[in-house]
Amino acid sequence: MNELLSIVAHFHPQGTVNEIRPLGSGLINDTYKVITAEADAPDYVLQRINHAIFQDVDGLQRNIEAVTSHIRRKLEARGETDIDRKVLHFLQADNGKTYWKEGDAYWRVMVFIPRAKTYETVNPEYSYCAGKAFGQFEAMLADVTEPLVETIPDFHNMELRLRQLREAVSADAAGRVKEVSRYLEEIERHADEMCKAERLHREGVLPKRICHCDTKVNNMMFDEDGSVLCVIDLDTVMPSYVFSDYGDFLRSAANTGAEDDRNLDNVSFNMDIFRAFTRGYLESARSFLLPVEVENLPYAAALFPYMQCVRFLADYLNGDTYYKIAYPEHNLVRTAAQFKLWQSVEEHQDEMRAFINECMA
Ligand code: GN1
Ligand code: MG
């Protein structure tokens, strides 16, 4: 607590800090809530940025500042109210930056958004709102002029993720390859078709746009009435295919089970969530989406559980060096659950295509 307090002090929050306690369920950064004593002083969120993963912290924070100030200007121009609950606000530290380096750790502080909720699961009504919100998020960011860095280069590049898996298989650092052959075979059988986005991009037909790239359902803040306040966890905001935001939301929200469900009978693709989210997303994004982007949304829905399966499996084979785990076989359980979800998504390809055509008609 004392160490955390002295870090927070570099950001000069309003009020007196009463308590600092762990917050959220992210797999990458360490997050705390900073609670102040006075009723009129805001609470804050303190985060240690995982700079083993985000190696260019300065570039990362410059991205976030560009994006949040851009959104703030748009909301002001639109005459929105309650703007401080609709876009994140990062405090400046003594060094004039929105992060502070202490020893070899990097920290940042943002204002805590009061009376907002996050969910691990959502109903169709909330999914519709989420779809609209992500479409609007992408639309608002279409005219950012500052060049953004890729905070993790090639983050959602399926070819790279497969290469990393193959390297993990060859190294077999944890001696686990023998346990996972059934996953490896099935992944390899579909590898080419899953790398379609990279091919379309090389052919010059699929653009990169500024996307959020971590649209898990728990990265959205909802207001008490179910409307979306804002999206959080902006570390991965960078140029990518729109498939990223569309696919990763469905991967998390349309899973009838948990991301790491041990009971695979719980895991399947929920078409009601799919329909509601897609309807919302297309309403706000159809004005800028190209036909190639719309046509490939069912592919995107399959791509993300597939990619996440590949990433969890690679981490399992590497001996759990990337994702936080709660028990030794956690990454294998996650792999199995994402694998099952991917298979379930594949069964719905035709139905998804028909629904999207209906929405676009
Ligand atoms: C990580 O930070 P968090 O927990 O929201 C990961 C995502 C994965 C997700 C899987 C930088 O997100 O890409 O989809 O876990 N973020 C990074 O739950 O790798
Ligand atoms: Mg998160």
Tab-separated table of C-alpha atoms and ligand atoms in Angstrom:
chain	number	residue	atom	x	y	z
A	1	MET	CA	0.000	0.000	0.000
A	2	ASN	CA	2.745	2.482	0.905
A	3	GLU	CA	4.595	1.827	-2.313
A	4	LEU	CA	1.375	2.266	-4.303
A	5	LEU	CA	0.548	5.444	-2.393
A	6	SER	CA	3.868	7.016	-3.244
A	7	ILE	CA	3.329	6.184	-6.917
A	8	VAL	CA	-0.130	7.719	-6.924
A	9	ALA	CA	1.318	10.857	-5.315
A	10	HIS	CA	3.359	11.516	-8.474
A	11	PHE	CA	0.048	12.057	-10.298
A	12	HIS	CA	-1.355	14.604	-7.796
A	13	PRO	CA	-4.891	13.273	-7.434
A	14	GLN	CA	-7.531	15.435	-5.773
A	15	GLY	CA	-8.438	14.560	-2.183
A	16	THR	CA	-6.834	12.166	0.283
A	17	VAL	CA	-6.268	8.552	-0.638
A	18	ASN	CA	-8.052	6.265	1.807
A	19	GLU	CA	-7.590	2.863	0.289
A	20	ILE	CA	-6.033	1.110	-2.708
A	21	ARG	CA	-7.501	-2.250	-3.639
A	22	PRO	CA	-7.230	-4.691	-6.595
A	23	LEU	CA	-9.757	-4.157	-9.392
A	24	GLY	CA	-11.016	-6.121	-12.396
A	25	SER	CA	-10.099	-9.369	-14.091
A	26	GLY	CA	-7.642	-8.389	-16.855
A	27	LEU	CA	-5.114	-10.987	-17.890
A	28	ILE	CA	-2.272	-8.582	-18.653
A	29	ASN	CA	-1.928	-5.434	-16.502
A	30	ASP	CA	-2.256	-5.100	-12.700
A	31	THR	CA	-5.145	-2.811	-11.833
A	32	TYR	CA	-6.150	-1.111	-8.570
A	33	LYS	CA	-8.917	1.170	-7.445
A	34	VAL	CA	-7.730	4.232	-5.536
A	35	ILE	CA	-10.433	5.413	-3.160
A	36	THR	CA	-10.374	8.983	-1.853
A	37	ALA	CA	-11.865	10.142	1.423
A	38	GLU	CA	-13.758	13.229	0.279
A	39	ALA	CA	-17.168	12.901	-1.369
A	40	ASP	CA	-16.340	15.602	-3.922
A	41	ALA	CA	-12.985	14.086	-4.954
A	42	PRO	CA	-13.084	11.417	-7.655
A	43	ASP	CA	-11.742	7.920	-7.146
A	44	TYR	CA	-9.011	6.735	-9.489
A	45	VAL	CA	-7.733	3.656	-11.265
A	46	LEU	CA	-4.042	2.866	-10.880
A	47	GLN	CA	-2.482	0.464	-13.356
A	48	ARG	CA	0.899	-1.110	-13.733
A	49	ILE	CA	1.467	-1.427	-17.469
A	50	ASN	CA	2.840	-4.826	-18.417
A	51	HIS	CA	5.846	-3.608	-20.361
A	52	ALA	CA	7.128	-7.081	-21.104
A	53	ILE	CA	4.114	-7.161	-23.439
A	54	PHE	CA	3.774	-3.456	-24.280
A	55	GLN	CA	7.395	-2.615	-24.920
A	56	ASP	CA	6.882	0.910	-26.217
A	57	VAL	CA	5.106	2.454	-23.227
A	58	ASP	CA	5.705	5.981	-24.463
A	59	GLY	CA	4.127	5.157	-27.849
A	60	LEU	CA	1.309	3.326	-26.119
A	61	GLN	CA	0.408	6.303	-23.936
A	62	ARG	CA	0.725	8.678	-26.906
A	63	ASN	CA	-1.807	6.509	-28.786
A	64	ILE	CA	-4.166	6.621	-25.824
A	65	GLU	CA	-3.819	10.384	-25.431
A	66	ALA	CA	-4.466	10.915	-29.155
A	67	VAL	CA	-7.535	8.710	-29.077
A	68	THR	CA	-9.070	9.984	-25.844
A	69	SER	CA	-8.574	13.653	-26.718
A	70	HIS	CA	-10.007	13.030	-30.191
A	71	ILE	CA	-13.098	11.373	-28.736
A	72	ARG	CA	-13.443	14.114	-26.131
A	73	ARG	CA	-13.411	16.794	-28.860
A	74	LYS	CA	-16.041	14.896	-30.849
A	75	LEU	CA	-18.309	14.495	-27.842
A	76	GLU	CA	-17.969	18.192	-27.018
A	77	ALA	CA	-18.733	19.176	-30.610
A	78	ARG	CA	-21.837	17.015	-30.509
A	79	GLY	CA	-22.959	18.763	-27.347
A	80	GLU	CA	-22.925	15.598	-25.258
A	81	THR	CA	-23.365	15.877	-21.520
A	82	ASP	CA	-21.604	13.858	-18.820
A	83	ILE	CA	-18.470	13.651	-20.972
A	84	ASP	CA	-16.213	12.616	-18.095
A	85	ARG	CA	-18.123	9.350	-17.908
A	86	LYS	CA	-17.923	8.802	-21.684
A	87	VAL	CA	-14.200	8.988	-22.270
A	88	LEU	CA	-11.244	8.064	-20.085
A	89	HIS	CA	-9.175	10.824	-18.508
A	90	PHE	CA	-5.510	10.138	-17.639
A	91	LEU	CA	-3.633	12.229	-15.083
A	92	GLN	CA	-0.317	13.824	-15.841
A	93	ALA	CA	2.580	12.814	-13.622
A	94	ASP	CA	5.491	14.922	-12.351
A	95	ASN	CA	7.436	14.142	-15.512
A	96	GLY	CA	4.769	15.769	-17.700
A	97	LYS	CA	3.710	12.398	-19.134
A	98	THR	CA	0.643	10.272	-18.512
A	99	TYR	CA	2.805	7.501	-17.055
A	100	TRP	CA	5.412	7.292	-14.323
A	101	LYS	CA	8.425	4.996	-14.209
A	102	GLU	CA	9.416	3.680	-10.791
A	103	GLY	CA	12.324	1.253	-10.798
A	104	ASP	CA	11.579	-0.869	-13.831
A	105	ALA	CA	7.790	-0.602	-13.554
A	106	TYR	CA	5.517	1.769	-15.503
A	107	TRP	CA	2.369	3.158	-13.902
A	108	ARG	CA	-0.576	5.293	-14.976
A	109	VAL	CA	-3.591	6.774	-13.261
A	110	MET	CA	-7.016	7.524	-14.713
A	111	VAL	CA	-10.150	8.949	-13.183
A	112	PHE	CA	-12.541	6.218	-12.047
A	113	ILE	CA	-15.909	6.434	-13.797
A	114	PRO	CA	-18.585	6.492	-11.096
A	115	ARG	CA	-21.825	4.479	-11.210
A	116	ALA	CA	-20.695	2.480	-14.232
A	117	LYS	CA	-20.870	-1.264	-14.519
A	118	THR	CA	-18.899	-3.914	-16.332
A	119	TYR	CA	-20.206	-7.383	-17.091
A	120	GLU	CA	-18.719	-10.746	-17.927
A	121	THR	CA	-21.933	-11.716	-19.733
A	122	VAL	CA	-24.628	-9.644	-21.432
A	123	ASN	CA	-28.144	-10.130	-22.763
A	124	PRO	CA	-29.186	-9.356	-26.371
A	125	GLU	CA	-30.387	-5.854	-25.504
A	126	TYR	CA	-26.979	-4.899	-24.081
A	127	SER	CA	-25.249	-6.594	-27.009
A	128	TYR	CA	-27.187	-4.420	-29.419
A	129	CYS	CA	-25.976	-1.336	-27.499
A	130	ALA	CA	-22.427	-2.698	-27.514
A	131	GLY	CA	-22.564	-3.241	-31.275
A	132	LYS	CA	-23.699	0.317	-31.837
A	133	ALA	CA	-20.996	1.598	-29.476
A	134	PHE	CA	-18.140	-0.214	-31.186
A	135	GLY	CA	-19.339	0.935	-34.615
A	136	GLN	CA	-19.473	4.503	-33.292
A	137	PHE	CA	-16.050	4.119	-31.686
A	138	GLU	CA	-14.559	3.123	-35.040
A	139	ALA	CA	-16.480	5.867	-36.851
A	140	MET	CA	-15.283	8.539	-34.394
A	141	LEU	CA	-11.685	7.452	-34.871
A	142	ALA	CA	-11.818	7.439	-38.661
A	143	ASP	CA	-10.301	10.938	-38.847
A	144	VAL	CA	-7.567	10.812	-36.213
A	145	THR	CA	-4.655	12.613	-37.830
A	146	GLU	CA	-1.779	11.545	-35.541
A	147	PRO	CA	-0.193	8.318	-36.788
A	148	LEU	CA	-0.779	5.602	-34.178
A	149	VAL	CA	1.819	2.962	-33.398
A	150	GLU	CA	0.963	-0.734	-33.343
A	151	THR	CA	1.405	-1.174	-29.590
A	152	ILE	CA	1.934	-4.890	-30.170
A	153	PRO	CA	3.166	-5.231	-33.750
A	154	ASP	CA	1.000	-7.604	-35.813
A	155	PHE	CA	-1.228	-8.172	-32.798
A	156	HIS	CA	-4.099	-9.828	-34.684
A	157	ASN	CA	-2.051	-11.180	-37.570
A	158	MET	CA	-3.158	-14.811	-37.834
A	159	GLU	CA	-0.079	-15.801	-39.831
A	160	LEU	CA	2.150	-14.531	-37.026
A	161	ARG	CA	0.078	-16.271	-34.339
A	162	LEU	CA	0.392	-19.561	-36.206
A	163	ARG	CA	4.148	-19.062	-36.595
A	164	GLN	CA	4.401	-18.470	-32.857
A	165	LEU	CA	2.447	-21.653	-32.198
A	166	ARG	CA	4.702	-23.632	-34.538
A	167	GLU	CA	7.776	-22.229	-32.788
A	168	ALA	CA	6.309	-23.221	-29.441
A	169	VAL	CA	5.710	-26.729	-30.789
A	170	SER	CA	9.300	-27.059	-32.034
A	171	ALA	CA	10.788	-25.764	-28.784
A	172	ASP	CA	8.393	-27.751	-26.577
A	173	ALA	CA	9.791	-25.784	-23.627
A	174	ALA	CA	7.405	-27.265	-21.069
A	175	GLY	CA	7.296	-30.800	-22.517
A	176	ARG	CA	3.566	-30.488	-23.204
A	177	VAL	CA	3.313	-30.999	-26.965
A	178	LYS	CA	2.421	-34.680	-26.615
A	179	GLU	CA	-0.799	-33.800	-24.739
A	180	VAL	CA	-2.199	-31.460	-27.369
A	181	SER	CA	-1.876	-33.197	-30.734
A	182	ARG	CA	-5.606	-33.271	-31.405
A	183	TYR	CA	-5.787	-29.490	-31.193
A	184	LEU	CA	-2.668	-29.022	-33.290
A	185	GLU	CA	-3.964	-31.209	-36.111
A	186	GLU	CA	-7.302	-29.444	-36.320
A	187	ILE	CA	-5.700	-25.997	-36.104
A	188	GLU	CA	-3.308	-26.835	-38.942
A	189	ARG	CA	-6.097	-28.249	-41.090
A	190	HIS	CA	-7.795	-24.828	-41.051
A	191	ALA	CA	-4.687	-22.638	-40.998
A	192	ASP	CA	-4.876	-21.435	-44.608
A	193	GLU	CA	-8.526	-20.458	-44.597
A	194	MET	CA	-8.063	-18.633	-41.278
A	195	CYS	CA	-5.275	-16.470	-42.721
A	196	LYS	CA	-7.672	-14.986	-45.267
A	197	ALA	CA	-7.569	-11.487	-43.714
A	198	GLU	CA	-3.817	-11.189	-44.244
A	199	ARG	CA	-4.178	-12.320	-47.847
A	200	LEU	CA	-6.964	-9.823	-48.549
A	201	HIS	CA	-4.833	-7.096	-47.001
A	202	ARG	CA	-1.825	-7.979	-49.159
A	203	GLU	CA	-4.064	-7.943	-52.231
A	204	GLY	CA	-4.951	-4.388	-51.270
A	205	VAL	CA	-8.674	-4.984	-50.800
A	206	LEU	CA	-8.949	-5.090	-46.998
A	207	PRO	CA	-7.982	-1.857	-45.177
A	208	LYS	CA	-6.723	-1.345	-41.651
A	209	ARG	CA	-8.698	1.152	-39.609
A	210	ILE	CA	-8.208	2.320	-36.056
A	211	CYS	CA	-9.805	-0.380	-33.933
A	212	HIS	CA	-9.971	-1.187	-30.257
A	213	CYS	CA	-8.585	-4.729	-30.623
A	214	ASP	CA	-9.635	-5.990	-27.205
A	215	THR	CA	-13.401	-5.772	-27.355
A	216	LYS	CA	-14.041	-8.400	-24.744
A	217	VAL	CA	-17.365	-7.657	-23.171
A	218	ASN	CA	-15.721	-6.734	-19.850
A	219	ASN	CA	-13.909	-3.871	-21.546
A	220	MET	CA	-17.108	-1.816	-21.859
A	221	MET	CA	-18.614	0.449	-19.253
A	222	PHE	CA	-22.400	0.414	-19.097
A	223	ASP	CA	-24.580	3.031	-17.449
A	224	GLU	CA	-27.255	2.058	-14.961
A	225	ASP	CA	-29.896	2.033	-17.748
A	226	GLY	CA	-27.914	-0.372	-19.976
A	227	SER	CA	-26.614	2.217	-22.424
A	228	VAL	CA	-22.893	2.128	-23.159
A	229	LEU	CA	-20.839	4.874	-21.571
A	230	CYS	CA	-17.471	4.106	-23.074
A	231	VAL	CA	-14.943	1.477	-23.962
A	232	ILE	CA	-11.958	1.020	-21.697
A	233	ASP	CA	-8.664	-0.855	-21.829
A	234	LEU	CA	-7.249	1.205	-24.679
A	235	ASP	CA	-3.766	-0.335	-24.764
A	236	THR	CA	-4.446	-2.143	-27.983
A	237	VAL	CA	-6.176	0.672	-29.863
A	238	MET	CA	-4.281	0.556	-33.148
A	239	PRO	CA	-4.715	0.043	-36.875
A	240	SER	CA	-6.288	-3.359	-37.560
A	241	TYR	CA	-9.061	-4.988	-39.529
A	242	VAL	CA	-12.608	-4.284	-38.317
A	243	PHE	CA	-12.806	-8.050	-37.849
A	244	SER	CA	-10.876	-7.538	-34.622
A	245	ASP	CA	-13.556	-5.601	-32.816
A	246	TYR	CA	-16.476	-7.489	-34.259
A	247	GLY	CA	-14.958	-10.915	-33.732
A	248	ASP	CA	-13.535	-10.433	-30.272
A	249	PHE	CA	-16.765	-9.088	-28.848
A	250	LEU	CA	-18.684	-12.104	-30.099
A	251	ARG	CA	-15.947	-14.417	-28.862
A	252	SER	CA	-16.556	-13.208	-25.339
A	253	ALA	CA	-20.210	-12.159	-25.308
A	254	ALA	CA	-21.797	-14.844	-27.497
A	255	ASN	CA	-20.113	-17.684	-25.649
A	256	THR	CA	-22.764	-19.457	-23.560
A	257	GLY	CA	-19.950	-20.574	-21.243
A	258	ALA	CA	-16.894	-18.904	-19.768
A	259	GLU	CA	-13.675	-18.214	-21.652
A	260	ASP	CA	-12.039	-20.827	-19.441
A	261	ASP	CA	-15.011	-23.108	-18.847
A	262	ARG	CA	-13.971	-26.561	-17.655
A	263	ASN	CA	-17.349	-27.946	-18.678
A	264	LEU	CA	-17.369	-27.877	-22.474
A	265	ASP	CA	-21.097	-28.612	-22.534
A	266	ASN	CA	-21.557	-25.031	-21.360
A	267	VAL	CA	-19.672	-23.641	-24.333
A	268	SER	CA	-21.485	-22.785	-27.573
A	269	PHE	CA	-22.208	-19.821	-29.836
A	270	ASN	CA	-25.313	-17.875	-28.880
A	271	MET	CA	-27.082	-16.715	-32.040
A	272	ASP	CA	-29.377	-14.307	-30.179
A	273	ILE	CA	-26.345	-12.381	-28.996
A	274	PHE	CA	-24.874	-12.616	-32.484
A	275	ARG	CA	-28.014	-11.155	-34.072
A	276	ALA	CA	-28.409	-8.325	-31.564
A	277	PHE	CA	-24.747	-7.296	-31.685
A	278	THR	CA	-24.594	-7.505	-35.478
A	279	ARG	CA	-27.726	-5.413	-35.864
A	280	GLY	CA	-26.255	-2.693	-33.609
A	281	TYR	CA	-22.845	-2.824	-35.219
A	282	LEU	CA	-24.159	-2.605	-38.768
A	283	GLU	CA	-26.459	0.279	-37.871
A	284	SER	CA	-23.537	2.445	-36.852
A	285	ALA	CA	-20.810	1.027	-39.108
A	286	ARG	CA	-22.527	0.311	-42.420
A	287	SER	CA	-21.912	3.852	-43.623
A	288	PHE	CA	-18.161	3.272	-43.767
A	289	LEU	CA	-17.781	-0.526	-44.114
A	290	LEU	CA	-16.686	-1.892	-47.486
A	291	PRO	CA	-18.525	-4.888	-48.983
A	292	VAL	CA	-15.458	-7.070	-48.357
A	293	GLU	CA	-15.645	-6.197	-44.660
A	294	VAL	CA	-19.353	-6.925	-44.372
A	295	GLU	CA	-19.125	-10.201	-46.326
A	296	ASN	CA	-16.417	-11.486	-44.056
A	297	LEU	CA	-18.065	-10.811	-40.708
A	298	PRO	CA	-19.019	-14.511	-40.307
A	299	TYR	CA	-15.365	-15.353	-40.949
A	300	ALA	CA	-14.403	-12.793	-38.271
A	301	ALA	CA	-16.734	-14.479	-35.796
A	302	ALA	CA	-14.848	-17.740	-36.350
A	303	LEU	CA	-11.398	-16.177	-36.571
A	304	PHE	CA	-11.297	-14.843	-33.023
A	305	PRO	CA	-12.038	-18.007	-31.047
A	306	TYR	CA	-9.634	-19.764	-33.424
A	307	MET	CA	-6.918	-17.137	-32.844
A	308	GLN	CA	-7.477	-17.119	-29.098
A	309	CYS	CA	-7.258	-20.909	-29.084
A	310	VAL	CA	-3.925	-20.676	-30.918
A	311	ARG	CA	-2.640	-18.004	-28.506
A	312	PHE	CA	-3.662	-19.875	-25.345
A	313	LEU	CA	-2.216	-23.096	-26.727
A	314	ALA	CA	1.099	-21.445	-27.632
A	315	ASP	CA	1.313	-19.993	-24.127
A	316	TYR	CA	0.565	-23.395	-22.616
A	317	LEU	CA	3.340	-24.968	-24.677
A	318	ASN	CA	5.746	-22.155	-23.730
A	319	GLY	CA	5.134	-22.845	-20.042
A	320	ASP	CA	2.642	-20.009	-19.337
A	321	THR	CA	4.784	-16.953	-19.898
A	322	TYR	CA	2.140	-14.529	-21.256
A	323	TYR	CA	-1.310	-14.836	-19.670
A	324	LYS	CA	-1.908	-14.776	-15.947
A	325	ILE	CA	-2.993	-18.253	-14.831
A	326	ALA	CA	-4.843	-19.409	-11.717
A	327	TYR	CA	-3.777	-23.077	-11.873
A	328	PRO	CA	-1.208	-25.090	-13.864
A	329	GLU	CA	-3.422	-26.352	-16.716
A	330	HIS	CA	-5.382	-23.101	-17.010
A	331	ASN	CA	-4.140	-22.297	-20.506
A	332	LEU	CA	-5.048	-25.796	-21.670
A	333	VAL	CA	-8.564	-25.421	-20.276
A	334	ARG	CA	-8.827	-22.075	-22.060
A	335	THR	CA	-7.581	-23.670	-25.274
A	336	ALA	CA	-10.214	-26.396	-25.087
A	337	ALA	CA	-13.007	-23.902	-24.420
A	338	GLN	CA	-12.001	-21.613	-27.309
A	339	PHE	CA	-11.645	-24.637	-29.584
A	340	LYS	CA	-15.169	-25.746	-28.754
A	341	LEU	CA	-16.506	-22.236	-29.289
A	342	TRP	CA	-14.776	-21.975	-32.665
A	343	GLN	CA	-16.371	-25.255	-33.784
A	344	SER	CA	-19.766	-24.036	-32.685
A	345	VAL	CA	-19.321	-20.766	-34.611
A	346	GLU	CA	-18.436	-22.725	-37.750
A	347	GLU	CA	-21.756	-24.563	-37.573
A	348	HIS	CA	-23.589	-21.250	-37.862
A	349	GLN	CA	-21.803	-19.759	-40.886
A	350	ASP	CA	-24.776	-19.972	-43.291
A	351	GLU	CA	-27.231	-18.656	-40.750
A	352	MET	CA	-24.932	-15.722	-39.968
A	353	ARG	CA	-24.505	-14.876	-43.625
A	354	ALA	CA	-28.269	-14.886	-44.181
A	355	PHE	CA	-28.853	-12.608	-41.195
A	356	ILE	CA	-26.198	-10.118	-42.312
A	357	ASN	CA	-27.712	-9.997	-45.797
A	358	GLU	CA	-31.091	-9.254	-44.256
A	359	CYS	CA	-29.631	-6.395	-42.192
A	360	MET	CA	-27.940	-4.892	-45.242
A	361	ALA	CA	-30.978	-5.212	-47.513
B	1	GN1	C1	-5.970	-10.118	-22.895
B	1	GN1	O1	-5.944	-7.436	-21.047
B	1	GN1	P1	-7.139	-8.327	-21.254
B	1	GN1	O2	-7.260	-9.386	-20.230
B	1	GN1	O3	-8.398	-7.521	-21.474
B	1	GN1	C2	-5.320	-9.984	-24.280
B	1	GN1	C3	-6.363	-10.116	-25.367
B	1	GN1	C4	-7.026	-11.461	-25.241
B	1	GN1	C5	-7.605	-11.593	-23.841
B	1	GN1	C6	-8.166	-12.991	-23.612
B	1	GN1	C7	-2.707	-7.364	-24.788
B	1	GN1	O4	-6.873	-9.061	-22.679
B	1	GN1	O5	-5.771	-9.997	-26.627
B	1	GN1	O6	-8.014	-11.591	-26.191
B	1	GN1	O7	-6.632	-11.351	-22.816
B	1	GN1	N1	-4.620	-8.720	-24.377
B	1	GN1	C8	-3.354	-8.691	-24.811
B	1	GN1	O8	-8.971	-12.973	-22.495
B	1	GN1	O9	-2.751	-9.686	-25.196
B	2	MG	MG	-9.577	-5.907	-20.015
